[in-house]
Coordinates of C-alpha atoms in Angstrom, one line a residue:
M13 CA -1.1 26.1 -0.7
V14 CA -3.4 27.4 -3.4
P15 CA -5.6 24.6 -4.8
S16 CA -5.3 24.0 -8.5
T17 CA -8.4 24.4 -10.6
E18 CA -7.1 22.5 -13.6
I19 CA -5.3 19.2 -14.2
M20 CA -1.9 19.5 -12.8
D21 CA 1.3 19.1 -14.9
F22 CA 2.6 15.6 -14.6
E23 CA 5.2 13.2 -15.9
F24 CA 4.1 9.5 -16.0
Y25 CA 6.6 6.7 -15.9
N26 CA 6.0 3.1 -15.0
P27 CA 8.5 0.5 -16.5
V28 CA 7.2 -2.6 -14.7
R29 CA 6.7 -5.7 -16.9
I30 CA 3.6 -7.6 -15.7
A31 CA 3.2 -11.3 -16.4
F32 CA -0.5 -12.0 -15.5
G33 CA -2.5 -15.2 -15.5
R34 CA -1.9 -18.9 -15.0
D35 CA 1.5 -20.5 -14.8
Q36 CA 3.5 -17.3 -15.1
V37 CA 6.3 -18.0 -12.6
K38 CA 8.2 -20.0 -15.2
K39 CA 8.8 -16.7 -17.1
I40 CA 11.3 -15.8 -14.4
D41 CA 13.8 -17.7 -16.5
K42 CA 13.2 -15.2 -19.3
F43 CA 13.3 -12.1 -17.1
V44 CA 16.4 -12.7 -14.9
P45 CA 19.9 -12.4 -16.4
K46 CA 21.5 -15.9 -17.0
D47 CA 24.6 -14.9 -15.0
A48 CA 22.7 -13.4 -12.0
K49 CA 23.2 -14.6 -8.5
V50 CA 19.8 -14.4 -7.0
L51 CA 18.6 -13.8 -3.4
I52 CA 15.0 -14.9 -2.9
T53 CA 13.2 -13.0 -0.2
Y54 CA 10.0 -14.0 1.5
G55 CA 8.0 -13.7 4.7
G56 CA 6.8 -16.2 7.3
G57 CA 7.0 -19.4 5.3
S58 CA 3.8 -19.6 3.4
A59 CA 5.8 -19.2 0.2
K60 CA 7.4 -22.5 0.9
R61 CA 4.4 -24.3 2.2
S62 CA 2.4 -23.4 -0.9
G63 CA 5.1 -24.6 -3.3
T64 CA 5.6 -21.1 -4.8
F65 CA 9.2 -20.9 -3.5
D66 CA 10.1 -24.2 -5.2
R67 CA 8.5 -23.0 -8.5
V68 CA 10.7 -19.9 -8.3
V69 CA 13.8 -22.0 -7.7
E70 CA 12.8 -24.3 -10.6
A71 CA 12.4 -21.3 -12.9
L72 CA 15.9 -20.0 -12.0
A73 CA 17.3 -23.2 -13.6
D74 CA 21.1 -23.2 -13.3
R75 CA 21.5 -19.8 -11.7
E76 CA 23.1 -19.6 -8.3
W77 CA 20.6 -18.6 -5.6
G78 CA 20.2 -18.1 -1.9
E79 CA 17.3 -17.1 0.4
F80 CA 16.4 -14.6 3.1
G81 CA 13.1 -15.3 4.9
G82 CA 11.2 -14.1 7.9
I83 CA 10.4 -10.5 6.6
P84 CA 7.5 -9.5 8.9
A85 CA 4.4 -7.6 8.2
N86 CA 5.4 -4.0 8.4
P87 CA 9.0 -4.8 7.5
V88 CA 11.5 -3.7 10.1
F89 CA 14.6 -1.7 9.3
E90 CA 16.8 -3.5 11.8
Y91 CA 15.9 -6.9 10.4
L92 CA 16.2 -5.9 6.7
M93 CA 19.8 -4.8 7.4
D94 CA 20.7 -8.4 7.9
A95 CA 19.8 -9.0 4.3
V96 CA 21.9 -6.1 3.2
E97 CA 24.9 -7.6 5.0
K98 CA 24.2 -11.0 3.5
I99 CA 24.1 -9.5 0.0
K100 CA 27.4 -7.7 0.5
T101 CA 29.1 -10.7 2.0
E102 CA 27.9 -13.2 -0.6
A103 CA 27.8 -11.0 -3.7
Y104 CA 24.2 -11.3 -4.9
T105 CA 23.3 -9.3 -8.0
F106 CA 19.5 -9.8 -8.3
L107 CA 16.6 -10.0 -5.9
I108 CA 13.2 -11.8 -6.2
A109 CA 10.5 -11.0 -3.6
V110 CA 8.0 -13.7 -3.1
G111 CA 5.1 -12.4 -1.0
G112 CA 2.8 -9.4 -0.5
G113 CA 3.4 -5.7 0.1
S114 CA 5.5 -6.1 3.2
V115 CA 8.0 -8.5 1.5
I116 CA 8.1 -6.4 -1.6
D117 CA 8.6 -3.2 0.3
G118 CA 11.3 -4.8 2.4
T119 CA 13.0 -6.0 -0.7
K120 CA 12.9 -2.5 -2.2
F121 CA 14.7 -1.2 0.8
I122 CA 17.2 -4.0 0.6
A123 CA 17.8 -3.3 -3.1
A124 CA 18.5 0.4 -2.3
A125 CA 20.5 -0.1 0.8
S126 CA 22.8 -2.7 -0.7
L127 CA 24.1 -0.1 -3.2
F128 CA 23.8 3.0 -1.0
E129 CA 27.0 4.8 -0.2
G130 CA 26.5 5.8 3.5
D131 CA 24.3 4.9 6.3
P132 CA 21.1 3.4 4.8
I133 CA 18.9 5.0 7.5
D134 CA 19.6 8.3 5.7
I135 CA 17.5 7.1 2.8
F136 CA 14.5 8.1 5.0
A137 CA 13.3 11.5 6.0
S138 CA 10.4 12.2 8.4
G139 CA 12.7 12.8 11.4
V140 CA 14.3 9.4 11.0
G141 CA 17.3 10.1 8.6
K142 CA 18.6 12.8 6.3
G143 CA 16.2 11.9 3.4
L144 CA 19.1 11.5 0.9
P145 CA 18.2 10.4 -2.7
V146 CA 18.4 6.8 -3.8
E147 CA 20.8 7.1 -6.8
K148 CA 20.7 3.4 -7.7
A149 CA 19.3 0.1 -6.5
M150 CA 19.9 -3.6 -7.1
P151 CA 17.6 -5.0 -9.8
F152 CA 14.7 -7.1 -8.5
G153 CA 11.4 -8.7 -9.5
T154 CA 8.4 -9.9 -7.6
V155 CA 6.0 -12.8 -7.3
L156 CA 2.9 -11.4 -5.8
T157 CA 1.1 -13.7 -3.3
I158 CA -1.0 -11.2 -1.3
P159 CA -2.6 -8.4 -3.3
A160 CA -3.0 -5.2 -1.2
T161 CA -0.5 -2.4 -1.7
S162 CA 0.3 -2.2 -5.4
S163 CA 4.0 -2.4 -4.4
E164 CA 4.5 -4.8 -7.3
M165 CA 3.9 -1.9 -9.7
N166 CA 5.0 1.2 -8.0
P167 CA 8.3 2.8 -6.7
I168 CA 7.3 3.2 -3.1
T169 CA 8.4 1.3 0.0
V170 CA 7.3 1.7 3.6
V171 CA 9.6 0.6 6.5
S172 CA 9.2 0.4 10.2
F173 CA 11.8 1.3 12.9
E174 CA 11.4 -0.6 16.1
E175 CA 13.6 1.6 18.3
L176 CA 12.2 4.9 17.0
Q177 CA 8.6 3.6 16.9
A178 CA 8.3 5.1 13.4
K179 CA 6.9 4.0 10.1
V180 CA 8.2 5.9 7.1
S181 CA 7.8 5.7 3.3
I182 CA 10.1 6.7 0.4
K183 CA 9.3 7.1 -3.3
N184 CA 12.0 6.8 -5.9
E185 CA 12.1 5.7 -9.5
N186 CA 14.9 3.3 -8.9
L187 CA 12.5 1.3 -6.7
F188 CA 10.3 0.1 -9.5
P189 CA 10.5 -3.7 -9.9
E190 CA 11.8 -4.9 -13.3
F191 CA 9.0 -7.4 -13.5
S192 CA 6.1 -8.7 -11.4
I193 CA 4.4 -12.1 -11.6
L194 CA 0.7 -12.0 -11.0
E195 CA -1.0 -15.4 -10.7
P196 CA -4.5 -15.2 -9.4
E197 CA -4.3 -18.8 -8.2
L198 CA -1.7 -17.8 -5.6
T199 CA -4.4 -16.0 -3.7
Y200 CA -6.4 -19.3 -3.2
T201 CA -4.8 -20.2 0.1
L202 CA -5.0 -16.7 1.6
P203 CA -7.0 -16.4 4.9
K204 CA -10.1 -14.2 4.8
R205 CA -8.4 -11.6 7.0
Q206 CA -5.6 -11.0 4.4
L207 CA -8.2 -10.8 1.5
A208 CA -10.2 -8.3 3.4
N209 CA -7.1 -6.3 4.2
G210 CA -6.2 -6.2 0.5
L211 CA -9.6 -5.0 -0.6
S212 CA -9.6 -2.3 2.1
D213 CA -6.0 -1.2 1.7
S214 CA -6.4 -0.6 -2.0
F215 CA -9.9 1.0 -1.6
V216 CA -8.2 3.6 0.6
H217 CA -5.2 4.0 -1.8
V218 CA -7.7 5.1 -4.4
M219 CA -9.6 7.4 -2.1
E220 CA -6.4 9.2 -1.0
N221 CA -6.0 10.5 -4.6
Y222 CA -9.8 10.9 -5.3
L223 CA -11.2 12.5 -2.1
T224 CA -9.6 15.9 -2.4
Y225 CA -11.2 18.7 -4.5
P226 CA -12.4 18.7 -8.1
I227 CA -10.0 19.9 -10.8
G228 CA -11.8 18.5 -13.9
A229 CA -9.7 15.4 -14.2
K230 CA -12.5 13.4 -15.7
L231 CA -10.5 10.3 -16.7
Q232 CA -8.7 10.0 -13.4
D233 CA -12.0 10.4 -11.5
R234 CA -13.7 7.7 -13.6
W235 CA -10.7 5.4 -13.2
S236 CA -10.9 5.8 -9.5
E237 CA -14.7 5.3 -9.4
G238 CA -14.3 2.3 -11.6
I239 CA -11.9 0.7 -9.2
L240 CA -14.0 1.5 -6.2
H241 CA -17.1 0.1 -7.9
T242 CA -15.2 -3.1 -8.7
F243 CA -14.1 -3.6 -5.1
I244 CA -17.7 -3.1 -4.0
E245 CA -19.0 -5.5 -6.6
I246 CA -16.5 -8.3 -5.9
G247 CA -15.9 -7.8 -2.2
Q248 CA -18.2 -10.5 -1.0
E249 CA -17.3 -12.9 -3.8
V250 CA -13.6 -12.6 -2.9
L251 CA -14.3 -13.5 0.7
A252 CA -16.8 -16.3 -0.1
D253 CA -16.2 -19.6 1.6
E254 CA -17.6 -21.7 -1.2
E255 CA -15.7 -22.8 -4.3
I256 CA -13.2 -20.1 -5.3
D257 CA -13.8 -18.5 -8.7
Y258 CA -10.8 -17.8 -10.9
N259 CA -12.2 -14.7 -12.5
T260 CA -13.2 -13.2 -9.2
R261 CA -9.6 -13.6 -7.9
A262 CA -8.2 -12.4 -11.2
N263 CA -10.3 -9.2 -11.0
F264 CA -9.3 -8.8 -7.4
M265 CA -5.6 -9.1 -8.1
W266 CA -5.5 -6.8 -11.1
T267 CA -7.8 -4.2 -9.6
V268 CA -5.6 -4.0 -6.5
T269 CA -2.5 -3.6 -8.7
N270 CA -4.1 -0.7 -10.5
G271 CA -5.2 1.0 -7.3
F272 CA -1.8 2.6 -6.6
N273 CA 0.4 2.2 -9.7
G274 CA 0.2 5.8 -10.8
F275 CA -2.7 5.9 -13.2
T276 CA -5.3 7.3 -10.9
A277 CA -2.8 9.8 -9.3
S278 CA -1.5 11.5 -12.5
G279 CA -2.3 15.2 -12.6
V280 CA -4.5 15.2 -9.5
P281 CA -3.8 16.3 -5.9
G282 CA -3.2 13.6 -3.2
D283 CA -4.1 13.6 0.4
W284 CA -2.4 10.7 2.2
S285 CA -3.3 12.0 5.6
S286 CA -5.2 8.7 6.4
H287 CA -2.0 6.8 5.8
A288 CA 0.1 9.2 7.9
L289 CA -2.3 8.9 10.9
G290 CA -2.5 5.1 10.3
Y291 CA 1.3 4.8 10.4
E292 CA 1.4 6.0 13.9
I293 CA -1.2 3.4 15.0
T294 CA 0.9 0.6 13.5
A295 CA 4.1 1.9 15.0
L296 CA 2.4 2.0 18.4
N297 CA 0.8 -1.4 18.6
G298 CA 1.4 -3.3 15.3
T299 CA -2.1 -3.2 13.9
D300 CA -2.3 -4.3 10.3
H301 CA -1.9 -1.3 8.0
A302 CA -5.2 -1.9 6.3
R303 CA -7.1 -2.1 9.6
T304 CA -5.8 1.3 10.6
L305 CA -7.1 2.8 7.3
S306 CA -10.6 1.4 7.6
V307 CA -10.8 3.2 10.9
I308 CA -9.2 6.5 9.9
L309 CA -10.8 7.1 6.5
P310 CA -14.4 7.4 7.7
A311 CA -13.2 9.6 10.6
T312 CA -11.4 11.8 8.2
M313 CA -14.5 12.1 6.0
K314 CA -16.5 13.3 9.0
V315 CA -14.0 15.8 10.4
R316 CA -13.0 17.1 7.0
K317 CA -16.5 17.2 5.5
K318 CA -16.4 20.9 4.7
E319 CA -13.0 20.9 3.1
K320 CA -13.8 17.8 0.9
W321 CA -17.5 18.7 0.3
D322 CA -17.5 18.7 -3.5
K323 CA -15.7 15.4 -3.9
L324 CA -17.6 13.8 -1.0
L325 CA -20.8 14.6 -2.8
Q326 CA -19.5 13.3 -6.1
Y327 CA -18.3 10.1 -4.4
A328 CA -21.7 9.6 -2.7
E329 CA -23.6 10.1 -5.9
R330 CA -21.4 8.3 -8.4
V331 CA -20.1 5.4 -6.2
W332 CA -23.0 4.8 -3.9
G333 CA -25.8 6.1 -6.0
A334 CA -27.0 8.7 -3.5
T335 CA -30.1 10.5 -4.9
E336 CA -32.3 11.5 -2.0
G337 CA -32.1 14.5 0.4
D338 CA -30.0 17.6 0.2
D339 CA -26.3 17.6 -0.5
E340 CA -25.3 17.0 3.2
A341 CA -27.7 14.1 3.5
R342 CA -26.1 12.5 0.4
I343 CA -22.6 13.1 1.8
D344 CA -23.6 11.5 5.1
F345 CA -25.1 8.6 3.1
G346 CA -21.8 8.1 1.3
I347 CA -19.9 8.1 4.6
H348 CA -22.3 5.6 6.1
K349 CA -22.1 3.3 3.1
T350 CA -18.3 3.4 3.3
E351 CA -18.4 2.2 6.9
E352 CA -21.0 -0.4 5.9
F353 CA -18.7 -1.6 3.2
F354 CA -15.8 -2.0 5.6
R355 CA -18.1 -3.8 8.0
S356 CA -19.2 -6.2 5.3
L357 CA -15.5 -7.2 5.0
E358 CA -15.3 -7.6 8.7
M359 CA -12.9 -4.7 9.0
P360 CA -12.8 -2.4 12.0
I361 CA -14.1 1.2 11.9
R362 CA -13.5 2.2 15.6
F363 CA -10.4 2.4 17.7
S364 CA -11.9 0.1 20.3
E365 CA -11.7 -2.7 17.7
I366 CA -7.9 -2.3 17.2
G367 CA -6.7 -1.8 20.7
I368 CA -6.4 2.0 20.7
E369 CA -7.7 3.9 23.7
E370 CA -8.3 7.6 24.3
T371 CA -5.2 7.8 26.4
D372 CA -3.1 6.9 23.3
I373 CA -4.1 9.9 21.3
D374 CA -1.7 12.4 23.0
Y375 CA 1.2 10.1 22.2
M376 CA 0.2 9.5 18.6
V377 CA -0.2 13.3 18.0
E378 CA 3.2 13.8 19.5
Q379 CA 4.6 11.2 17.1
L380 CA 3.0 13.0 14.2
E381 CA 5.0 16.1 15.1
V382 CA 8.2 14.1 15.6
H383 CA 7.8 12.6 12.1
K384 CA 7.0 16.0 10.5
R385 CA 3.4 15.1 9.8
D386 CA 2.0 18.4 11.1
R387 CA 0.8 19.8 7.8
L388 CA -1.1 17.1 6.0
S389 CA -3.7 16.7 3.3
E390 CA -3.9 17.9 -0.3
R391 CA -3.9 21.6 0.9
A392 CA -1.3 21.0 3.6
D393 CA -3.9 22.5 6.0
Q394 CA -4.4 19.5 8.3
T395 CA -2.8 20.6 11.5
L396 CA -2.0 18.6 14.5
D397 CA -5.2 19.8 16.1
I398 CA -7.2 18.6 13.2
S399 CA -5.4 15.2 13.2
R400 CA -6.3 15.0 16.9
K401 CA -10.0 15.6 16.1
I402 CA -9.8 12.7 13.6
Y403 CA -8.3 10.4 16.1
E404 CA -11.0 11.4 18.6
M405 CA -13.7 10.9 16.0
A406 CA -12.4 7.3 15.6
L407 CA -13.0 6.4 19.2

């Protein structure tokens, strides 16, 4: 792949209606068709304990509704198919996801699979299915409770397969939500671990599109740097144990949503190798997605320093204010500050912290090959041998 030296051609499309601020759930009544039969999807039960579920039901007014709960972190294909069967049996016409990225991702798959003609596993590629296109999907909206993945404003879903020990993503314009409700106060009851995961996950989302090679995309670079600066600025405030500040949580929620909604990615190359390597960790032992990324990103920076030299230097200087020493010293400073940032959020940066041992590396590299992740990065030059070195660097 020959790297571009100018902004790449692109087509930007994002139709998601965002309702942001206090007391926005009530707007569901305006956004959902009056004759819709609605299936509300959610995760482990916090949606009900917090009262959010009841607020959604109240907003639905006289509409007929049902529920499908228990969607796990890293939503599982086999379990999601139960929802697909429920939809077909009970004739639902609209979905509302109440939760974070896992619930929303799971709901996107449910929306696609419910109208898919054929075996829904064939929606996926990467050695799992045939990679057939999603021609249509059931309409759905979201009520975001755990900011992390930007799934509330993008057309991407990631699904895990227990039997295959695989985690696979798909991207399709039919998987954009029709609307997303963003109430910062819904983050008030989140445990510190989920807040830290959200900050870290979105930080790496931005880095995957930023840490490639320079093509003169000044606005996209500054957008990315602005988001990274914001996370660094508010990180400790988001995790603070004292009285919760509304503006801090509002900035947290909106910044995360903008981390991966298409703005920073338009016209620039993307890497996504950190995600690919992280998927294999989650498939192996169930580690939180964000906690795989905080380990893999710094290791990638170290192993791929030469290939990413220019953007690593720009990152170190613009994001971390590196001014001393030669270029390599500044790059190393930026990598160190990245690890320090993750540490400040109590995120792992070594395999030993997430239950991965050296003996697991052979299997994870084999799985990369099985899932056709053998030519990764913005230049498609990250071979299995290089991925192995990144895994080894993370030990």
